[in-house]
XYZ file of C-alpha atoms in Angstrom:
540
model
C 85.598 102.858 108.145
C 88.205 101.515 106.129
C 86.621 100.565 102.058
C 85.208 98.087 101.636
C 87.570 96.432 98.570
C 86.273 97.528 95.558
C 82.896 98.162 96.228
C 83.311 101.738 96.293
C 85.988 103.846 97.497
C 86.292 106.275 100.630
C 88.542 108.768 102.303
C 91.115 107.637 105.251
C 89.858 109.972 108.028
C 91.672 110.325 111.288
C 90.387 110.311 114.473
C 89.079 112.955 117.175
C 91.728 114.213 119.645
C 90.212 115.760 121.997
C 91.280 118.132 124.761
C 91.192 117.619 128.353
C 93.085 119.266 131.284
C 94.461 119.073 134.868
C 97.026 116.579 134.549
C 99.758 117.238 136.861
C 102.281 114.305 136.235
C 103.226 112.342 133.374
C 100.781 109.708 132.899
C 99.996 107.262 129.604
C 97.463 108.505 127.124
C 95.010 106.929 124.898
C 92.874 108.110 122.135
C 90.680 106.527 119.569
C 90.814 105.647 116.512
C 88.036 106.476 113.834
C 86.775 104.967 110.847
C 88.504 106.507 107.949
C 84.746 106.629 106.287
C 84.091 109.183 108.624
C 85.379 112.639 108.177
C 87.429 114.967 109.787
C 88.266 116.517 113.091
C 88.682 120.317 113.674
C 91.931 121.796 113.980
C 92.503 121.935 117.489
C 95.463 124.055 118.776
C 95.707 123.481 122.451
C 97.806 123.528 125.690
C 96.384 120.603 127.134
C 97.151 117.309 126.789
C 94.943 115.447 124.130
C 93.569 112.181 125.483
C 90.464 109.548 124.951
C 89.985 106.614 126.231
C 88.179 103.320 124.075
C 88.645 99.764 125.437
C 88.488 98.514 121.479
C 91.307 100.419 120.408
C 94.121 101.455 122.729
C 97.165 103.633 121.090
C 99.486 104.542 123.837
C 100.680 108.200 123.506
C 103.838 109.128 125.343
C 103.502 112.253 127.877
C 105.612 115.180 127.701
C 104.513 117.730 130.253
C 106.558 117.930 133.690
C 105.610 117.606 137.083
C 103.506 120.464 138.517
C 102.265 121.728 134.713
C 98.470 122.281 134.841
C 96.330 123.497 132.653
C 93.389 125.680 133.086
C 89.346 123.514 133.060
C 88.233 123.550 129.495
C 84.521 122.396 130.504
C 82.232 124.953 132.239
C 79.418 123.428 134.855
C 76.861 124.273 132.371
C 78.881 122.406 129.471
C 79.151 119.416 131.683
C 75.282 118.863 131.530
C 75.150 119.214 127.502
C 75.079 116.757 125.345
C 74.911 117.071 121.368
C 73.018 113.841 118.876
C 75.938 114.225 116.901
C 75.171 111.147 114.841
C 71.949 113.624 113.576
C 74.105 115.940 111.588
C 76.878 113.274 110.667
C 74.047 111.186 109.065
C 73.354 114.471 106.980
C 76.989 114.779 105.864
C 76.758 111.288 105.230
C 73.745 111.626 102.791
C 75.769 113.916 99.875
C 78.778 111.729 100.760
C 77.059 108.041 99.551
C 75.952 109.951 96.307
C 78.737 111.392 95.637
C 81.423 108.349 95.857
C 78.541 105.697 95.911
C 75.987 106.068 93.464
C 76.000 108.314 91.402
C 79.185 106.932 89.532
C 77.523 103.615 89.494
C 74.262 105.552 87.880
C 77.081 107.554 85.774
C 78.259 104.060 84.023
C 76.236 103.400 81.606
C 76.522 106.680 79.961
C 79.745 107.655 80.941
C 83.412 106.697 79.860
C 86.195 106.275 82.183
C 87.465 109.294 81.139
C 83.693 111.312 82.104
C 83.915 109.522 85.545
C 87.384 110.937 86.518
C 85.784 114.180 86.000
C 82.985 113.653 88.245
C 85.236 112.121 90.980
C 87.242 115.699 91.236
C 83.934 116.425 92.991
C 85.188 114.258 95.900
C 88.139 116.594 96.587
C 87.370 119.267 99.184
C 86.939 116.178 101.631
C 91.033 115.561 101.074
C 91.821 119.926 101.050
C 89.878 120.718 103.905
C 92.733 121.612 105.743
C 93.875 124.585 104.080
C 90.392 126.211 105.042
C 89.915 124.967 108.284
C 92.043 127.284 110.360
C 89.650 129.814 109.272
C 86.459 127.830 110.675
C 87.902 127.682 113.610
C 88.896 131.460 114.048
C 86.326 133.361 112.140
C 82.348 133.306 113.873
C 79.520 135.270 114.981
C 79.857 135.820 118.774
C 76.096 136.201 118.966
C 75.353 132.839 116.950
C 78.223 131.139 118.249
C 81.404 129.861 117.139
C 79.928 126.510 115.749
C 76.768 127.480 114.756
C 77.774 130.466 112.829
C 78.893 128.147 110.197
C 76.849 125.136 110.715
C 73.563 127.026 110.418
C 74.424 128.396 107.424
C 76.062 125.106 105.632
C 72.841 123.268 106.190
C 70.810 126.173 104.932
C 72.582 125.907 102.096
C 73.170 122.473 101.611
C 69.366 122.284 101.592
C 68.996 124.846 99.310
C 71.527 123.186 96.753
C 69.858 119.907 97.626
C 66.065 120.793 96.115
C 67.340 122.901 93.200
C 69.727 119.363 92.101
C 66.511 117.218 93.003
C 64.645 119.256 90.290
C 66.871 119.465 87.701
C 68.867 115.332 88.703
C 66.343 113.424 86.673
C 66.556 115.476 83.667
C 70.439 115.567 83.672
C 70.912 112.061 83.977
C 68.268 111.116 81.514
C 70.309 112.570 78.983
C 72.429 111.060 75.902
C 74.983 113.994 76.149
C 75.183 113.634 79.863
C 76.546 117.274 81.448
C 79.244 115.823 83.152
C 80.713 119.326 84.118
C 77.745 120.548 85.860
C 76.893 117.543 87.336
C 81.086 117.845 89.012
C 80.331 121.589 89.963
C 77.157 120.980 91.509
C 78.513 118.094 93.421
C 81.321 119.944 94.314
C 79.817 122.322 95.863
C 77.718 120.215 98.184
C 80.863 118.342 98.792
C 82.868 121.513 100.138
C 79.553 122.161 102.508
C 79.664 118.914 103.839
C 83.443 119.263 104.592
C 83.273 122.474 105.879
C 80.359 121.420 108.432
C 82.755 118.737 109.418
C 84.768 120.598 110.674
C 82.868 122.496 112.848
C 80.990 119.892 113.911
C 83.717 118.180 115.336
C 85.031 121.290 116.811
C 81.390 121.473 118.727
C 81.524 117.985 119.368
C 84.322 118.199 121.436
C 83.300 121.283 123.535
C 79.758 120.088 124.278
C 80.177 116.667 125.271
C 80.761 115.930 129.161
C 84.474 114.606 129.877
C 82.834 111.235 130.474
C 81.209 111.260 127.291
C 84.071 112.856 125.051
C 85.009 109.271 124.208
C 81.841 108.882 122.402
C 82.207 111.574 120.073
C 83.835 109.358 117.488
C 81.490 106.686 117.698
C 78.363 108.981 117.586
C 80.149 110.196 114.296
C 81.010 106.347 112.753
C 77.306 105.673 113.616
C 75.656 108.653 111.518
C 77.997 109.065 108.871
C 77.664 105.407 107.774
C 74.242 105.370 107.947
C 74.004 108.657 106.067
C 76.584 106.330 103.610
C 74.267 103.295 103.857
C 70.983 105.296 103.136
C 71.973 107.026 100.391
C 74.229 104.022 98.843
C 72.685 100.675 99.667
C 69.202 101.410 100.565
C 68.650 104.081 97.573
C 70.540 102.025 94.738
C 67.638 98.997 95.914
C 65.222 100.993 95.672
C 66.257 103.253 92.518
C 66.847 99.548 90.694
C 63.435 98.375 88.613
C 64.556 95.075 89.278
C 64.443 94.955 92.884
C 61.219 96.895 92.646
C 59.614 94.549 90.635
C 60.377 91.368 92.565
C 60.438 92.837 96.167
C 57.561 95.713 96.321
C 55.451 95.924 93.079
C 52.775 93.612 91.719
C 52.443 94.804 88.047
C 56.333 95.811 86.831
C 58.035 98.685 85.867
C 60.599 100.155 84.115
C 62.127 102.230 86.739
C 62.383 102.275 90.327
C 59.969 102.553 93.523
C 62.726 106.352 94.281
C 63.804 108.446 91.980
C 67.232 110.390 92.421
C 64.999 113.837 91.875
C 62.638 112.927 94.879
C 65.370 111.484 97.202
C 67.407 114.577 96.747
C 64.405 116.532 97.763
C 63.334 114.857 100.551
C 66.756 115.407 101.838
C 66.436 119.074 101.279
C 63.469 119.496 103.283
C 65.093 117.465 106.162
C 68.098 119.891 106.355
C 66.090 122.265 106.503
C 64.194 121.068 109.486
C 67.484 120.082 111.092
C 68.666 123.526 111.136
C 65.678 124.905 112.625
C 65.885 122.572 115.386
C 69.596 123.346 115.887
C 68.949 127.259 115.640
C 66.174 126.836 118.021
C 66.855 124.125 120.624
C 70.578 123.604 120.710
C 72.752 126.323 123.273
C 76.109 126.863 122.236
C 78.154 128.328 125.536
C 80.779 130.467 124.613
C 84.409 129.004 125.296
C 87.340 130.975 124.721
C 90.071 127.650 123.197
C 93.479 128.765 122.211
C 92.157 128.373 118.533
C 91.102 131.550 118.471
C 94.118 133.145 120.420
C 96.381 131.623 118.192
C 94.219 132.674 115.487
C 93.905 131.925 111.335
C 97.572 132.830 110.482
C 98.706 131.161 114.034
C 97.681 128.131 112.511
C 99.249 128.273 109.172
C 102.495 129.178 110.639
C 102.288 125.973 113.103
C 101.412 123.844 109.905
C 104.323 124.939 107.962
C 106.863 124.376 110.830
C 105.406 120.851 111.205
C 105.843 120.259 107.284
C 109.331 121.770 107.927
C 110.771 119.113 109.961
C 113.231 116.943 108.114
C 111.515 113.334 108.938
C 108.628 114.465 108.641
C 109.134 115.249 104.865
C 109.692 111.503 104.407
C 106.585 110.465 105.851
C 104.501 113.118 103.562
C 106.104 111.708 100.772
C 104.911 107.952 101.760
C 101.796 109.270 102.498
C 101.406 110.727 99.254
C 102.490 107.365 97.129
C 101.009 104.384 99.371
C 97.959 104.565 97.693
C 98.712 104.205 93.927
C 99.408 100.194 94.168
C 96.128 99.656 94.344
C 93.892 102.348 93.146
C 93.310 101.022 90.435
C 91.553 98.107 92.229
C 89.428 100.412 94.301
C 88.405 103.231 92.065
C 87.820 100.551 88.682
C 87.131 97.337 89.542
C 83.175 97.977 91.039
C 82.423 99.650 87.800
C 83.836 96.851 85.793
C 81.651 94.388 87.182
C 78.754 96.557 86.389
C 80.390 97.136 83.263
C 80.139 93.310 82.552
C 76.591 92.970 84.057
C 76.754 92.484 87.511
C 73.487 94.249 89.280
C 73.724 97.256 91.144
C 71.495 96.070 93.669
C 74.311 92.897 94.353
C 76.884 95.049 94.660
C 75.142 97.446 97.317
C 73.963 93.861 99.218
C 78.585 93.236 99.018
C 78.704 96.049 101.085
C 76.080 95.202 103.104
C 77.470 91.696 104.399
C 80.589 93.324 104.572
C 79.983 96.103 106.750
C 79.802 94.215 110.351
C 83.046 92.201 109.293
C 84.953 95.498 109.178
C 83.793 96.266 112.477
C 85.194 92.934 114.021
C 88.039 93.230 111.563
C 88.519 96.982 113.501
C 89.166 95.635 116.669
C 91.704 92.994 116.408
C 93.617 95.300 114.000
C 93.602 97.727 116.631
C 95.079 95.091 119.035
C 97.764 94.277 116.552
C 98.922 97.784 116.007
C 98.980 98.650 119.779
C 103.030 97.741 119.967
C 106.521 98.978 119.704
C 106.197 99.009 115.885
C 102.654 100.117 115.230
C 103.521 100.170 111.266
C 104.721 96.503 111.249
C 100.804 95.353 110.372
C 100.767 97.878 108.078
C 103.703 96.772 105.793
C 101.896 93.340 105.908
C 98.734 94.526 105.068
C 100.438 96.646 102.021
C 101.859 93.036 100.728
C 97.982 92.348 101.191
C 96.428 94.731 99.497
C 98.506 94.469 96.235
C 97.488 91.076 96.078
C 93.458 91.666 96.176
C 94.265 94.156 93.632
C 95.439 91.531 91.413
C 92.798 89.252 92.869
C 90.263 91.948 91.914
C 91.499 91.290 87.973
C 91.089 87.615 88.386
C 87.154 88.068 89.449
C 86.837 90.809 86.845
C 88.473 88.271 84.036
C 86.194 85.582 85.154
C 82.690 87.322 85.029
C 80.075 84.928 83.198
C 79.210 85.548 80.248
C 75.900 85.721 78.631
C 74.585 83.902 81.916
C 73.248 84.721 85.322
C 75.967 85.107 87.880
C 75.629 81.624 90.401
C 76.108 81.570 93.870
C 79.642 80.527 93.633
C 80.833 83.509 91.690
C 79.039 85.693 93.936
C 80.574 83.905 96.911
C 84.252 84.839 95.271
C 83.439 88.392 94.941
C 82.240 88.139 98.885
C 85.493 86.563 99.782
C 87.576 89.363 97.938
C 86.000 92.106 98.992
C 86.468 90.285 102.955
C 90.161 89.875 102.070
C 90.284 93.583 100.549
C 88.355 95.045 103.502
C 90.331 93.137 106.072
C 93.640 94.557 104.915
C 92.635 98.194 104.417
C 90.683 98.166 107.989
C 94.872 96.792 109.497
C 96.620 99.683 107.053
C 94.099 102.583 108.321
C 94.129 101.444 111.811
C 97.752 100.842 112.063
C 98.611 104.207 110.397
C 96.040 105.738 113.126
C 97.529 103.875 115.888
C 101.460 105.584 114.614
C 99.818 109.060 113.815
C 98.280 109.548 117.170
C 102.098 108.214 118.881
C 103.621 110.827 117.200
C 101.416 113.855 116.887
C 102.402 116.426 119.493
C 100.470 116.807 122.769
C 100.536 120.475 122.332
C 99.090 121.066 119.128
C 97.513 117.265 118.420
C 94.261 118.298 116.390
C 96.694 120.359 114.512
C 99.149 118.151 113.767
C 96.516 114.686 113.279
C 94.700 117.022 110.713
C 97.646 117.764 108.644
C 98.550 114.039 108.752
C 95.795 112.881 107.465
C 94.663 115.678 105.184
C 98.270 114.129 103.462
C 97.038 110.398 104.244
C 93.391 111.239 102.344
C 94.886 113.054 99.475
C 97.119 110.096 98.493
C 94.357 107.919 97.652
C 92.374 111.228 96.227
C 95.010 112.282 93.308
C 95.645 109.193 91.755
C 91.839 108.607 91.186
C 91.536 111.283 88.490
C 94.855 109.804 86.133
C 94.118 106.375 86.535
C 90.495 106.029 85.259
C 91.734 108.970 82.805
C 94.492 105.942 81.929
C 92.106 103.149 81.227
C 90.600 105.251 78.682
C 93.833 105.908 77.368
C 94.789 102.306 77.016
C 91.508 100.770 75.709
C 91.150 99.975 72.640
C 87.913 99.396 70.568
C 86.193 98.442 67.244
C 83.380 99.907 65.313
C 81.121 96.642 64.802
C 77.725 98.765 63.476
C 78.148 102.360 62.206
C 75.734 104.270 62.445
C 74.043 105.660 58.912
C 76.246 108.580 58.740
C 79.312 107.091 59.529
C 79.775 109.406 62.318
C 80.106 107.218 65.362
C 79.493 103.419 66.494
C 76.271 102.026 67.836
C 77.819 99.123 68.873
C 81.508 98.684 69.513
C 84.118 95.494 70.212
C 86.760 95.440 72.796
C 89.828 94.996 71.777
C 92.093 95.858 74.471
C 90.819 96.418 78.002
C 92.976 99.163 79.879
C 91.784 97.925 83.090
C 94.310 95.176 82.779
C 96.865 97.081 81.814
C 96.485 99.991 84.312
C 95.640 98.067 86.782
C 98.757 95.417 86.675
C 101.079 98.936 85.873
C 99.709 99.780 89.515
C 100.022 96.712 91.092
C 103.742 96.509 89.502
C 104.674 99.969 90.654
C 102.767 99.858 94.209
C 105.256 96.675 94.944
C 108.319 98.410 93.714
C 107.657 101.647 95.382
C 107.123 99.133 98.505
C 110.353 97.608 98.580
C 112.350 100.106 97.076
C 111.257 103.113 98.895
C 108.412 103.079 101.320
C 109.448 100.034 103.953
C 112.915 101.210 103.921
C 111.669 104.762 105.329
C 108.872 103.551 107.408
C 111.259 101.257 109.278
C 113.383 104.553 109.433
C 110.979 106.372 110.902
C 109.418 103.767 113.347
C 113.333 104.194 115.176
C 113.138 107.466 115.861
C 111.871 108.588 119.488
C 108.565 110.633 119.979
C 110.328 113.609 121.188
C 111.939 114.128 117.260
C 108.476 114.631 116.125
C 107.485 117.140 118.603
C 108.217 120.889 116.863
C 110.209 121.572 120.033
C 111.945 118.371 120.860
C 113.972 120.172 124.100
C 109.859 119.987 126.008
């Protein structure tokens, strides 16, 4: 799901392209387009034709194969009759995932420069590199466990494992003064690469266990669990973690802190991983399918990504890819903790993304409609224009925060309607972007090639994360107002200069240039050229 403005930020994720076969004449494709909260679909190296069908978001994808090709039946009689919850181990990966970019930071702020926080959000990483590791999920398994399970068994055990010894040792670490802001990254990290790497073979299972009437599901079943792994672990455990909402909602005598600790949520969610995996190990088949991912094999792979990278246009798009992002980053990674910064309640902002969450959905499909042309980037060039403008919006609200009063109705209302406006133009840019990604991906290696595209897609809005908080720090300026007895630091400083301002108008500035100067020129460019010059042999 595209972010929600700058409540908190999220990865662009592309969506499942799954394989299918027995097509004997050209014939128009579809496939669907996932919420870029979600996370990432297994590299899928195939001979068949990659198609989906979803009435809410139709991308047409031109066919290449000739008359009389046919491909040999992916799905086995026995496969047919399977299905797999795959919204119960999404959810899980969704759990770490609403910590890690969701609350945590927000729990991090009060303690924690700018400067801290772009540590910790290094954590969030593996999500946008999974790539370069994911050839070897694919290819390297247990024939006796099974290619999926071999490492999804093991991920969860692990996961678990990780999950009680943080839920221990969370409390203590964030009660701190001298927070450890390194171990707190590693740890995270960590969980962060095991949730990434069980994304990918989930997806891979996904795809191979669901029925062919069903395969269409298998992005939806992951949108469902993932965001309410996201929503558990953001929304529902920031209201409950907040002494406030405690006090008025579920206690009669108050309390300094919350109804859930961080400790005993972390816990709990070890023990349920745990039980997961038993259930998997135990009740869940996995039939044994020989795909061309593993007769291509690991170094197969790599050699198919680097010819892909190799093609001349598609250099350009990498590059825009790369850059798109850093107009308004600033607005997305900064502007959530600035509120908080200024005094606005956790709790309010989790109940933002709350009311905003079913007006992405709606704002999903009509974007979908518009980006199901000729020119599937045109919406996305407006929506650009759209974006940089909430990010200046964003500084606006931020400027305007009440002070040394209780925020009213009204100013809450203006946050709603600028997170809307923010939501509604990321939900056009991600869908558009889909809609042109899945157009020009090739038939014959399309899990490959939508992979690599959006691996590039998630890590331009991952990089620029780490320099610009690093940058607000840089740029802030502050005044000692009561030194402590020593002399040796302040207990209470005065802000001079707020680098939000000026980091975040540098961004805006630069996005805008970057916009006119260099991305629309090349995306109008590339929007010319025929499917057939993206296809790594362009003769098929």
């Amino acid at each position: 799901m595209p972010s929600p403005a700058y409540i908190f930020s999220t990865l662009d994720d592309e969506p499942i392209v799954p394989s299918l076969s027995d097509y004997s004449k050209p014939i128009a494709k579809t496939s669907s387009i996932m919420d870029h909260q979600n996370t990432s679909t297994t590299l899928r190296t195939s001979v068949k034709k990659p198609t989906a069908e979803d009435e809410l978001e139709e991308m047409q994808l031109d066919s290449l194969m000739t008359d009389g090709t046919k491909t040999r039946e992916f799905y086995t009689e026995d496969e047919k009759t399977q299905t797999l919850n795959k919204r119960d181990y999404d959810m899980l990966q969704g759990i770490p995932i609403g910590l890690c970019f969701g609350s945590i930071p927000f729990l991090l702020k009060a303690k924690l420069s700018y400067s801290q926080i772009a540590i910790f959000s290094l954590s969030s990483w593996p999500y946008s590199l999974k790539l370069i590791w994911s050839p070897i999920v694919d290819a390297v398994y247990s024939t006796r466990l099974g290619k999926r399970k071999s490492w999804i068994v093991p991920i969860q055990i692990l996961t678990g494992i990780l999950f009680y010894f943080l839920g221990n040792n969370i409390d203590s670490m964030m009660s701190q003064d001298d927070i450890p802001i390194y171990a707190l990254t590693y740890s995270f990290l960590t969980t962060i690469f095991f949730c990434a790497t069980q994304d990918i073979a989930v997806d891979g299972w996904a795809l191979t266990l669901l029925s062919k009437e069903s395969l269409s599901y298998a992005s939806t079943a992951q949108t469902i669990g993932l965001n309410c792994g996201y929503f558990l672990s953001f929304t529902v455990f920031l209201s409950f973690n907040s002494s406030e909402f405690s006090n008025k909602y579920l206690r009669t005598i108050p309390q300094e802190l919350g109804v859930l600790g961080l400790g005993d949520y972390m816990r709990f969610w070890s023990f349920m991983y745990i039980i997961v995996t038993a259930y998997l190990v135990v009740f869940k088949k996995e039939n044994q399918v020989k795909d061309e991912e593993t007769e291509l094999g690991v170094s197969g792979v790599y050699k198919t990504i680097y010819k892909i990278c190799k093609l001349p246009h598609m250099r350009s798009y990498i590059g825009v890819l790369l850059v798109s992002k850093i107009g308004f980053i600033c607005h997305e990674a900064v502007t959530s903790l600035k509120l908080l910064e200024k005094g606005f309640s956790r709790e309010d902002l989790a109940l933002s993304v709350l009311l905003d969450f079913p007006l992405q959905i709606f704002f999903g499909y009509y974007a979908a409609k518009w980006s199901n042309g000729k020119r599937p980037l045109k919406p996305w060039l407006y929506a650009f224009y759209g974006r940089l403008a909430c990010s200046a919006l964003g500084m606006l609200v931020v400027a305007g925060f009440p002070q040394d009063e209780p925020v009213s109705a009204f100013y809450f209302g203006i946050i709603m309607l600028s997170t809307v406006l923010s939501s509604f133009m990321s939900t056009v840019q991600f869908v558009s972007i889909s809609a042109f990604m899945t157009s020009i991906a090739d038939p014959l290696i399309g899990g490959t090639y939508m992979t690599l595209l959006n691996t590039f897609s998630n890590f331009g809005g991952t990089w620029p994360k780490f320099f610009v908080l690093e940058a607000v720090d840089y740029f802030t300026i502050n005044t000692c107002s009561v030194p402590n007895e020593t002399g040796e630091y302040c207990e209470s400083c005065t802000l001079v200069k707020d680098g939000y301002y000026i980091v975040g108008t540098m961004c805006v500035v630069a996005g805008l240039i970057m916009l006119l100067a260099y991305i629309k020129p090349i995306v109008q460019r590339l929007e010319r050229y025929p499917k057939q010059m993206w296809r790594l042999n362009s003769d098929k």
